[in-house]
XYZ file of C-alpha atoms in Angstrom:
606
model
C 1.407 107.041 43.396
C -1.304 104.464 42.730
C 0.027 101.068 41.726
C -1.777 99.559 38.746
C -2.677 95.896 39.261
C -3.733 93.275 36.729
C -7.458 93.249 36.079
C -9.409 90.953 38.339
C -13.151 90.589 38.057
C -15.483 88.802 40.391
C -19.206 88.308 40.126
C -21.297 91.096 41.622
C -22.349 90.182 45.179
C -26.003 90.588 45.861
C -28.678 90.061 48.445
C -31.342 88.617 46.165
C -30.658 87.117 42.740
C -28.194 89.736 41.514
C -30.172 92.749 42.750
C -29.374 94.901 45.737
C -32.412 95.703 47.860
C -33.900 99.023 46.797
C -33.071 100.512 50.190
C -29.367 99.653 49.787
C -28.893 102.697 47.570
C -28.027 106.332 48.021
C -28.672 109.119 45.551
C -26.490 111.873 44.130
C -27.544 114.536 41.640
C -26.955 117.851 39.892
C -30.512 119.310 39.822
C -31.010 117.945 36.315
C -30.851 114.230 37.022
C -29.616 111.751 39.644
C -27.683 108.518 39.970
C -28.470 105.669 42.373
C -25.336 104.391 44.081
C -25.480 100.961 45.719
C -23.759 100.265 49.002
C -21.389 97.884 47.201
C -19.937 100.626 45.020
C -22.201 100.187 41.981
C -24.083 102.876 40.094
C -27.235 100.962 39.188
C -29.415 103.753 37.716
C -28.495 106.888 35.793
C -30.355 108.817 33.101
C -27.875 111.383 31.754
C -28.683 115.075 31.567
C -32.365 114.861 32.574
C -34.557 112.772 34.868
C -36.785 111.390 32.118
C -34.065 110.674 29.571
C -33.105 107.143 28.480
C -30.985 105.297 31.021
C -27.251 104.794 30.595
C -26.955 102.561 33.664
C -30.066 100.518 34.398
C -28.905 97.441 36.287
C -31.625 97.995 38.869
C -34.130 97.007 36.147
C -32.048 94.265 34.531
C -29.024 92.936 36.370
C -27.487 91.381 33.264
C -28.314 93.779 30.421
C -29.121 97.080 32.137
C -25.565 98.411 32.526
C -23.700 99.584 35.644
C -20.586 101.409 36.797
C -18.823 99.561 39.621
C -15.771 100.224 41.756
C -15.105 97.573 44.386
C -12.313 95.912 46.353
C -11.010 92.732 44.783
C -12.160 89.581 46.554
C -15.270 88.451 48.357
C -14.438 89.405 51.943
C -15.418 92.989 52.512
C -18.166 94.840 54.296
C -19.474 98.309 53.513
C -21.071 101.343 55.062
C -22.528 104.439 53.443
C -22.970 107.967 54.726
C -23.513 111.454 53.396
C -21.093 114.212 54.214
C -23.200 116.244 56.678
C -25.484 118.759 55.030
C -24.677 117.658 51.482
C -25.619 115.274 48.674
C -22.020 113.977 48.557
C -22.078 110.242 49.243
C -19.321 108.188 50.866
C -19.205 104.397 50.441
C -16.681 102.862 52.835
C -15.170 99.402 52.319
C -13.690 97.352 55.150
C -11.348 94.648 53.859
C -8.823 92.344 55.477
C -5.969 94.503 54.206
C -7.329 97.997 54.752
C -10.146 100.546 54.612
C -11.035 102.408 51.451
C -13.700 104.948 50.489
C -15.462 106.062 47.338
C -16.692 109.644 47.397
C -19.468 110.038 44.784
C -20.998 113.336 43.684
C -22.316 115.212 40.677
C -20.998 118.754 40.164
C -23.560 121.564 39.751
C -22.794 121.692 36.591
C -20.311 122.710 33.923
C -21.029 122.202 30.233
C -21.580 118.461 30.708
C -23.395 116.106 33.050
C -20.717 114.394 35.131
C -20.393 111.788 37.851
C -17.201 112.077 39.888
C -15.957 109.012 41.786
C -12.968 109.671 44.044
C -11.289 106.725 45.778
C -9.232 107.142 48.947
C -7.573 104.599 51.233
C -7.491 105.611 54.881
C -5.883 102.506 56.432
C -3.621 99.758 55.089
C -3.896 99.118 51.350
C -6.761 98.004 49.143
C -6.843 96.535 45.653
C -9.755 97.839 43.577
C -11.327 96.918 40.299
C -13.319 99.336 38.176
C -15.736 98.357 35.431
C -17.791 100.859 33.472
C -20.390 99.020 31.376
C -22.955 101.466 29.960
C -26.108 100.338 28.178
C -27.433 103.226 26.087
C -31.136 103.982 25.612
C -32.528 101.568 28.228
C -30.132 98.881 26.900
C -31.674 99.102 23.426
C -28.736 100.703 21.584
C -25.300 99.099 21.065
C -22.155 101.150 21.465
C -18.506 101.243 20.445
C -15.620 101.712 22.865
C -12.303 103.431 22.207
C -9.610 103.470 24.918
C -6.593 105.759 24.837
C -4.522 105.670 27.991
C -6.432 107.574 30.653
C -9.515 108.116 28.484
C -12.316 105.773 27.376
C -14.923 106.994 24.895
C -18.280 105.266 24.440
C -20.158 106.013 21.195
C -23.745 105.034 20.391
C -25.191 106.725 17.317
C -25.038 110.445 18.026
C -24.680 109.844 21.787
C -21.320 109.860 23.527
C -19.913 109.623 27.008
C -16.345 109.772 28.246
C -14.687 108.084 31.199
C -11.482 109.778 32.303
C -8.996 109.155 35.107
C -6.209 111.572 35.986
C -3.833 108.737 36.977
C -5.221 105.237 36.321
C -4.723 103.695 32.844
C -7.889 102.214 31.377
C -8.326 99.085 29.302
C -11.082 97.536 27.192
C -12.865 94.332 28.113
C -15.437 93.720 25.421
C -17.497 96.910 25.319
C -16.672 97.795 28.941
C -13.856 99.994 30.259
C -11.926 98.378 33.103
C -9.030 99.081 35.432
C -7.335 97.364 38.332
C -5.263 99.307 40.840
C -3.945 99.250 44.403
C -3.964 102.225 46.733
C -2.105 102.501 50.019
C -2.991 104.727 52.947
C -3.092 108.375 51.874
C -3.244 107.592 48.156
C -6.073 108.633 45.872
C -7.499 107.864 42.438
C -10.442 109.362 40.568
C -12.753 108.506 37.689
C -15.068 111.004 36.001
C -17.868 109.983 33.657
C -19.094 112.876 31.499
C -22.029 112.996 29.107
C -22.723 115.816 26.688
C -20.430 118.588 25.548
C -16.770 118.201 26.528
C -16.204 119.794 29.892
C -13.165 120.055 32.129
C -10.050 117.984 31.464
C -10.533 116.577 34.973
C -7.062 116.414 36.422
C -6.729 115.890 40.167
C -6.921 119.632 40.790
C -10.228 119.891 38.898
C -11.650 116.928 40.822
C -10.715 118.497 44.156
C -12.144 121.880 43.158
C -15.397 120.262 42.001
C -15.616 118.421 45.316
C -15.173 121.611 47.346
C -17.651 123.525 45.182
C -20.277 120.777 45.481
C -19.936 120.523 49.253
C -20.144 124.314 49.552
C -23.253 124.500 47.372
C -25.218 121.953 49.400
C -24.169 123.318 52.792
C -25.033 126.861 51.756
C -28.399 125.691 50.458
C -29.483 123.680 53.500
C -28.151 126.485 55.708
C -31.088 128.597 54.529
C -33.557 126.264 56.270
C -35.465 127.852 59.137
C -36.127 124.518 60.820
C -34.410 124.207 64.198
C -36.651 121.653 65.875
C -36.413 117.995 66.833
C -35.290 115.428 64.230
C -33.461 118.165 62.362
C -31.036 115.773 60.678
C -33.901 113.765 59.134
C -35.758 116.927 58.112
C -32.615 118.317 56.464
C -32.009 115.049 54.633
C -35.587 115.061 53.362
C -35.206 118.674 52.208
C -31.981 117.857 50.337
C -33.727 114.892 48.740
C -36.604 117.100 47.541
C -34.062 119.559 46.152
C -32.337 116.680 44.316
C -35.685 115.865 42.692
C -36.043 119.426 41.357
C -35.269 120.122 37.694
C -33.382 123.402 37.861
C -34.164 124.790 34.378
C -37.937 124.816 34.980
C -38.548 124.335 38.719
C -40.496 121.095 38.166
C -40.264 118.454 40.911
C -40.368 114.805 39.858
C -42.315 112.338 41.985
C -39.257 110.047 41.994
C -36.184 109.700 39.768
C -36.781 106.051 38.836
C -39.206 103.967 36.853
C -40.780 100.551 37.411
C -39.445 99.748 40.868
C -42.245 97.475 42.054
C -44.880 98.046 44.695
C -45.044 94.252 44.968
C -42.021 92.107 44.110
C -42.814 90.129 40.972
C -46.062 92.029 40.402
C -47.264 94.441 37.707
C -47.647 97.580 39.857
C -44.596 99.220 38.297
C -44.809 102.830 37.121
C -42.673 105.594 35.689
C -42.480 108.416 38.248
C -39.955 110.682 36.499
C -42.552 113.375 35.840
C -44.077 116.324 37.632
C -47.417 115.494 39.252
C -49.369 118.634 40.076
C -50.423 117.031 43.344
C -46.948 115.980 44.488
C -45.249 119.201 43.466
C -47.927 121.303 45.160
C -47.327 119.461 48.424
C -43.567 119.792 47.879
C -43.894 123.547 47.524
C -45.695 123.604 50.884
C -42.798 121.680 52.458
C -40.260 124.096 50.970
C -42.238 127.080 52.231
C -42.408 125.657 55.749
C -38.630 125.393 55.778
C -38.102 128.846 54.302
C -37.019 127.966 50.758
C -38.812 130.718 48.845
C -36.824 130.380 45.606
C -38.023 126.804 45.137
C -41.617 127.873 45.686
C -41.275 130.680 43.155
C -39.747 128.282 40.625
C -42.759 126.006 40.991
C -45.141 128.905 40.365
C -43.230 129.811 37.207
C -43.365 126.186 36.038
C -47.092 126.053 36.767
C -47.699 129.153 34.696
C -45.717 127.717 31.762
C -47.089 124.158 31.907
C -49.303 122.801 29.158
C -53.043 122.394 29.035
C -55.061 119.282 29.811
C -56.805 116.745 27.615
C -60.417 116.035 26.820
C -61.470 119.606 27.527
C -59.966 119.745 31.037
C -57.719 122.756 31.658
C -55.136 120.692 33.554
C -53.916 117.130 33.484
C -52.521 115.044 36.289
C -48.848 115.302 35.380
C -46.477 116.857 32.886
C -42.927 116.369 31.781
C -40.267 118.352 33.615
C -40.499 120.905 30.811
C -44.314 121.116 30.936
C -45.005 118.782 28.010
C -48.323 116.909 28.242
C -47.616 113.916 25.960
C -46.447 111.092 28.270
C -47.557 108.004 26.354
C -46.900 104.773 28.244
C -44.725 102.039 26.720
C -43.494 98.671 27.942
C -39.828 97.697 27.602
C -40.211 93.974 27.106
C -36.466 93.358 26.678
C -35.783 94.277 30.318
C -36.438 91.652 32.980
C -37.476 94.152 35.655
C -36.327 94.418 39.245
C -36.321 90.825 40.539
C -38.575 89.799 37.599
C -41.158 92.495 38.325
C -42.722 93.102 34.935
C -43.568 95.054 32.930
C -40.921 97.753 32.864
C -42.688 100.940 31.809
C -41.631 104.320 30.478
C -44.168 107.101 30.140
C -47.277 107.076 32.275
C -50.801 106.381 31.087
C -52.245 108.032 34.188
C -51.482 111.344 32.475
C -54.669 110.736 30.476
C -56.818 110.215 33.558
C -59.291 112.630 35.082
C -58.215 113.342 38.656
C -60.235 116.263 39.895
C -58.341 116.621 43.165
C -55.326 118.176 41.417
C -57.196 121.463 41.108
C -57.389 121.716 44.865
C -53.704 121.001 45.330
C -52.726 123.581 42.708
C -54.915 126.372 44.122
C -53.829 125.532 47.666
C -50.175 125.828 46.629
C -50.843 129.242 45.097
C -52.717 130.318 48.235
C -49.832 129.238 50.461
C -47.394 131.143 48.277
C -49.623 134.221 48.530
C -49.752 133.859 52.295
C -45.978 133.493 52.335
C -45.499 136.862 50.671
C -45.237 135.783 47.021
C -48.181 137.404 45.219
C -49.309 135.675 42.066
C -49.178 137.563 38.801
C -52.269 138.792 37.001
C -51.505 136.372 34.136
C -51.452 133.400 36.509
C -54.676 134.615 38.158
C -56.396 134.707 34.759
C -55.244 131.138 34.121
C -56.428 129.965 37.553
C -59.744 131.796 37.175
C -60.458 129.918 33.927
C -59.534 126.658 35.670
C -61.927 127.353 38.537
C -64.756 128.322 36.214
C -64.319 124.972 34.429
C -64.178 123.106 37.749
C -67.408 124.779 38.915
C -69.194 123.014 36.072
C -67.343 119.676 36.174
C -66.425 119.010 39.828
C -69.039 116.315 40.446
C -67.976 113.988 37.612
C -66.669 110.511 38.445
C -62.877 110.363 38.180
C -59.901 108.076 38.817
C -59.019 109.726 42.126
C -55.795 110.408 43.991
C -54.597 106.794 43.781
C -54.935 106.672 39.967
C -57.015 103.506 39.885
C -57.215 101.700 36.569
C -60.489 99.939 37.224
C -62.837 102.695 36.131
C -64.055 106.015 37.457
C -65.860 106.543 40.738
C -67.236 109.442 42.758
C -64.203 109.649 45.036
C -64.597 111.546 48.291
C -61.029 112.865 48.239
C -61.689 114.585 44.904
C -64.711 116.362 46.417
C -62.647 117.401 49.442
C -60.051 118.992 47.190
C -62.780 120.692 45.166
C -63.820 122.413 48.377
C -60.151 123.338 48.970
C -59.838 124.812 45.472
C -62.753 127.193 45.875
C -62.120 127.977 49.529
C -58.530 129.038 48.798
C -59.462 130.913 45.631
C -62.088 132.914 47.518
C -59.550 133.748 50.222
C -57.063 134.989 47.617
C -59.737 136.995 45.828
C -60.998 138.557 49.064
C -57.534 139.553 50.223
C -56.414 140.944 46.886
C -59.705 142.212 45.485
C -59.113 140.340 42.244
C -61.862 140.081 39.617
C -63.791 136.791 39.650
C -67.293 135.289 39.656
C -67.174 134.550 43.371
C -70.929 133.915 43.552
C -70.463 130.804 41.402
C -67.381 129.845 43.392
C -69.144 130.113 46.744
C -72.072 128.048 45.495
C -69.705 125.321 44.289
C -67.636 125.412 47.467
C -70.733 124.914 49.595
C -72.064 122.153 47.353
C -68.763 120.253 47.590
C -68.803 120.556 51.379
C -72.354 119.224 51.603
C -71.441 116.353 49.255
C -68.571 115.267 51.525
C -70.713 115.439 54.661
C -73.556 113.438 53.130
C -72.336 111.157 50.335
C -68.803 110.894 51.757
C -69.907 109.755 55.219
C -70.732 106.165 56.157
C -73.148 105.778 59.048
C -72.353 102.056 59.167
C -68.586 102.632 59.563
C -68.910 105.984 61.348
C -66.170 107.246 59.077
C -65.511 109.185 55.907
C -65.016 106.674 53.139
C -63.436 106.198 49.732
C -66.245 106.848 47.268
C -69.910 107.812 47.135
C -72.277 105.969 49.460
C -69.812 103.141 50.178
C -68.384 101.652 53.363
C -64.805 101.389 52.035
C -62.131 103.078 54.147
C -59.366 105.107 52.548
C -56.368 106.713 54.250
C -56.728 109.742 51.993
C -59.453 110.881 54.394
C -56.657 111.766 56.813
C -56.285 114.916 54.715
C -59.522 116.435 56.045
C -58.132 118.234 59.128
C -54.847 118.988 57.346
C -56.652 121.123 54.753
C -58.890 122.648 57.466
C -62.125 121.231 56.088
C -62.992 119.766 59.457
C -61.631 120.299 62.939
C -59.161 117.607 64.048
C -61.251 116.982 67.186
C -64.606 116.938 65.427
C -66.446 113.738 66.459
C -66.683 112.629 62.816
C -62.948 113.038 62.335
C -62.081 111.265 65.565
C -64.258 108.291 64.661
C -62.726 108.242 61.150
C -59.275 108.218 62.726
C -60.281 105.283 64.935
C -61.753 103.373 61.984
C -58.600 103.873 59.902
C -56.468 102.765 62.847
C -58.532 99.598 63.184
C -58.624 98.620 59.487
C -55.672 100.246 57.705
C -52.984 100.740 60.375
C -50.478 98.090 61.415
C -48.131 99.450 64.076
C -46.775 102.576 62.290
C -47.666 101.294 58.805
C -50.702 102.827 57.112
C -52.164 101.275 53.967
C -53.926 103.435 51.391
C -56.896 101.079 51.187
C -57.638 97.381 51.134
C -57.686 96.315 47.440
C -60.028 93.429 48.288
C -62.500 95.795 49.922
C -62.264 98.870 47.704
C -63.210 100.044 44.289
C -61.498 97.798 41.756
C -58.141 99.466 41.078
C -57.713 97.424 37.917
C -54.608 95.528 39.007
C -53.935 92.130 40.590
C -51.994 91.648 43.795
C -51.370 93.841 46.806
C -48.928 96.547 47.777
C -46.958 97.706 50.783
C -47.957 100.335 53.296
C -47.934 103.867 51.925
C -45.447 105.992 53.855
C -47.061 109.355 53.071
C -50.234 108.081 54.745
C -48.210 107.121 57.817
C -46.992 110.705 58.121
C -50.500 112.051 57.500
C -51.604 109.772 60.345
C -48.960 111.350 62.593
C -50.269 114.831 61.734
C -53.855 113.842 62.469
C -52.885 112.353 65.823
C -50.884 115.477 66.608
C -53.742 117.832 65.816
C -56.148 115.669 67.755
C -53.937 116.136 70.812
C -52.785 112.513 70.979
C -49.133 113.535 71.175
C -47.667 110.434 72.816
C -49.213 108.221 70.160
C -48.165 110.596 67.377
C -44.576 110.713 68.574
C -44.347 106.945 68.867
C -45.657 106.402 65.337
C -43.335 109.094 63.987
C -40.259 107.701 65.735
C -41.075 104.214 64.466
C -41.402 105.526 60.923
C -37.968 107.123 61.203
C -36.665 103.650 61.921
C -37.876 102.467 58.501
C -35.743 104.950 56.578
C -32.725 103.363 54.963
C -29.223 103.799 56.340
C -29.007 107.243 54.708
C -32.414 108.551 55.790
C -34.070 107.874 52.421
C -37.494 106.377 51.708
C -39.178 104.723 48.781
C -42.909 105.084 48.209
C -43.952 102.060 50.269
C -42.741 99.647 52.945
C -43.153 95.894 52.554
C -44.083 93.219 55.056
C -40.448 92.680 56.062
C -39.666 96.374 56.327
C -38.149 96.509 52.844
C -38.482 99.497 50.524
C -40.999 99.100 47.696
C -41.813 101.360 44.770
C -39.816 104.126 43.166
C -36.923 105.571 45.135
C -36.411 108.059 46.655
C -40.006 109.244 46.760
C -40.903 112.935 47.074
C -44.300 112.169 48.630
C -42.705 110.370 51.577
C -40.069 113.003 52.269
C -42.459 115.945 52.097
C -44.792 114.033 54.434
C -41.940 113.559 56.911
C -41.140 117.283 56.848
C -44.745 118.277 57.458
C -45.273 115.726 60.250
C -42.025 116.716 61.975
C -42.930 120.402 61.754
C -46.391 119.941 63.271
C -45.337 117.459 65.947
C -42.316 119.477 67.042
C -44.456 122.605 67.359
C -47.105 120.731 69.368
C -44.473 119.294 71.714
C -43.204 122.807 72.346
C-alpha cells in the first residue's frame, strides 16, 4: 500500500531559466492530440481533445503562467532517463534517487469517451517519496478556473470546460487552484493518476489503468508491426513512423506539421509559428513516407481528407494549409500575455501563411495522388474532377510570383522551387491520365509542363554559380533545389545537378547541417535574425548524395544526423549552433525526411 506523505514542494529544476530544453521532451498521444512530457516528470504542453485546441498545460510557452502537470521525487538530488517501450508511444521516465529508483509510465489511451492522460508510478528499487502537482491553465492561460477536491478526485471547472484528476489510491488535496499529493512508494508498489477531459469516462481503478496500459501497448505494437521496412536503422525508422502516426488526426486523416506552437527557430527571436495545422505540402510528403513503409490506411485517409478539404482564397482552388477538419480560416493572433519559450516572442496561434500564394503545393498534392495510384489505390472520379479543375487553374496561373516553399513574409518572388513543382503537377497528372484514360485537356497540360521545365532550365539556372538557385535570374542558393532529382525532374548525375550539389555543400552545408538559405544573401524573408539548420534539407542532401552514387559521404552525413536526434529519437524542425533543437517539436517534415533517406540509402547499400 502506498504511504501518503505530507506535501513537499520544491522549485522546478531547469536547464535554462525555468525551461527545459526543447529536446528534453518526449511525446505521447491518442491520434487526436498529444502531450509533451519533460524528462523531469513534467507535462509542459497539452491541448485537450484536438491538436489545435486551446492549451490546458502550456508551461513550455510560459514557465510561470502556462500551467503544468508534474510528478517528481522530493528533493534536489535525482537524475533521470527516458525511454519508450519498444514499438510503442508509451513513455517511461525513470528517476534515480539516493533512496531508490522510480518510474513514471505515461500514455494516452486510444480512446474512450474522454481524452485522458494516464500516469502510472512504480518503484523498482528501494523507496522514493514523490510529489504531484496538477496546475492547469485553461484556454492558453486566459481563463481562470475553480477547483473542487473530494478524496481521490479533483475537479477543475472553467466556464463550460471541465477536467478531472483521479487516483485509485492516493488522496488529493488543494493548494490554491492546484491539486497536489505527496506519497512514498516502496519497491513493488504502484500509484496512478488519470487526467480526463470531456465526457466522463471510466472510473479508473487500478484494474482499468492496467487494462488501458495493455490495450495501448498492443495497439502501437500491432500498428508498427505492419511496416514493411526491414533495413538498416530500423529502430529510428520505426520511431519516426510512430511519430508521424501520433501527428495524424484520426477522425479526418489530416497530419499536422507539428503539435506545438511558437517554439522558436531562434531563441529570443520572432520566428515563432503555429504548426498545429495540415499543410498540403507536409502531408503529401508524409503520405509518401507511409506508402514506402506499407501503411495504406493512412494514405487512404489522407486522400479522403484531401477530397473533403475546403477551397482556397483569392480565386485559387487550394490554399497552403487547412485545419485538421479542412477549415480554411486560420487567422493569426498574438498571445501577448504569454512570455514565450525563453522570452521568444510573440506567441502566435493561427497562421497567417494560410493566406499566402504558394504554387508548389499543387505539385505536392498531385504527386501524392500519383503515388497512391501507383500503390494500388485508384482515385475516385469525384477527386479526379476536383484535381482536373485545380490543374486547369494552375495552367493559367503557374508563372505568378508567390511566397514559395519557405513562406517568406518579405514579398512575392518567382521562386524556382514553385516552378519545379508545377512541372511535377502536370507530369504526374499526365501519367495518371494516360494510365487510366481519364478525361482531361492534356494538350494544355503538356504545354504547361514543358513551359515549366524550360523556365527552370533557363531562369532557374545561374551561370555564375553553376547551380540552380532560389528565384528568377538570381545567384542565391537554396537547399530546396535538392528536390530536383528526388522528383525525377533531372538525373542525379546530370552535370547541372552535380554542380548544384557542390555549390550547396560549399555555401549551405556545415558538417551534416544544411541551411535552407542564407537570409543575408536571399530574397528578404521579412523577418530579422537567423535560424538553425533545417533538418529536412539534411535528409534531402543524404538522398541526393545517395542517388549520385556518393554512398560513403551519404552514409556519414546520415549517421551524423541520427546523432542529433534527442534521447528518444525525436527531432524538432531545426538544429541550433550548439546542437540544440529549435522550432516546433516533434516535426513531421524531419521524420518523413529521415524515413525517405533511410529507405533510399539502405537500398543503395544493398
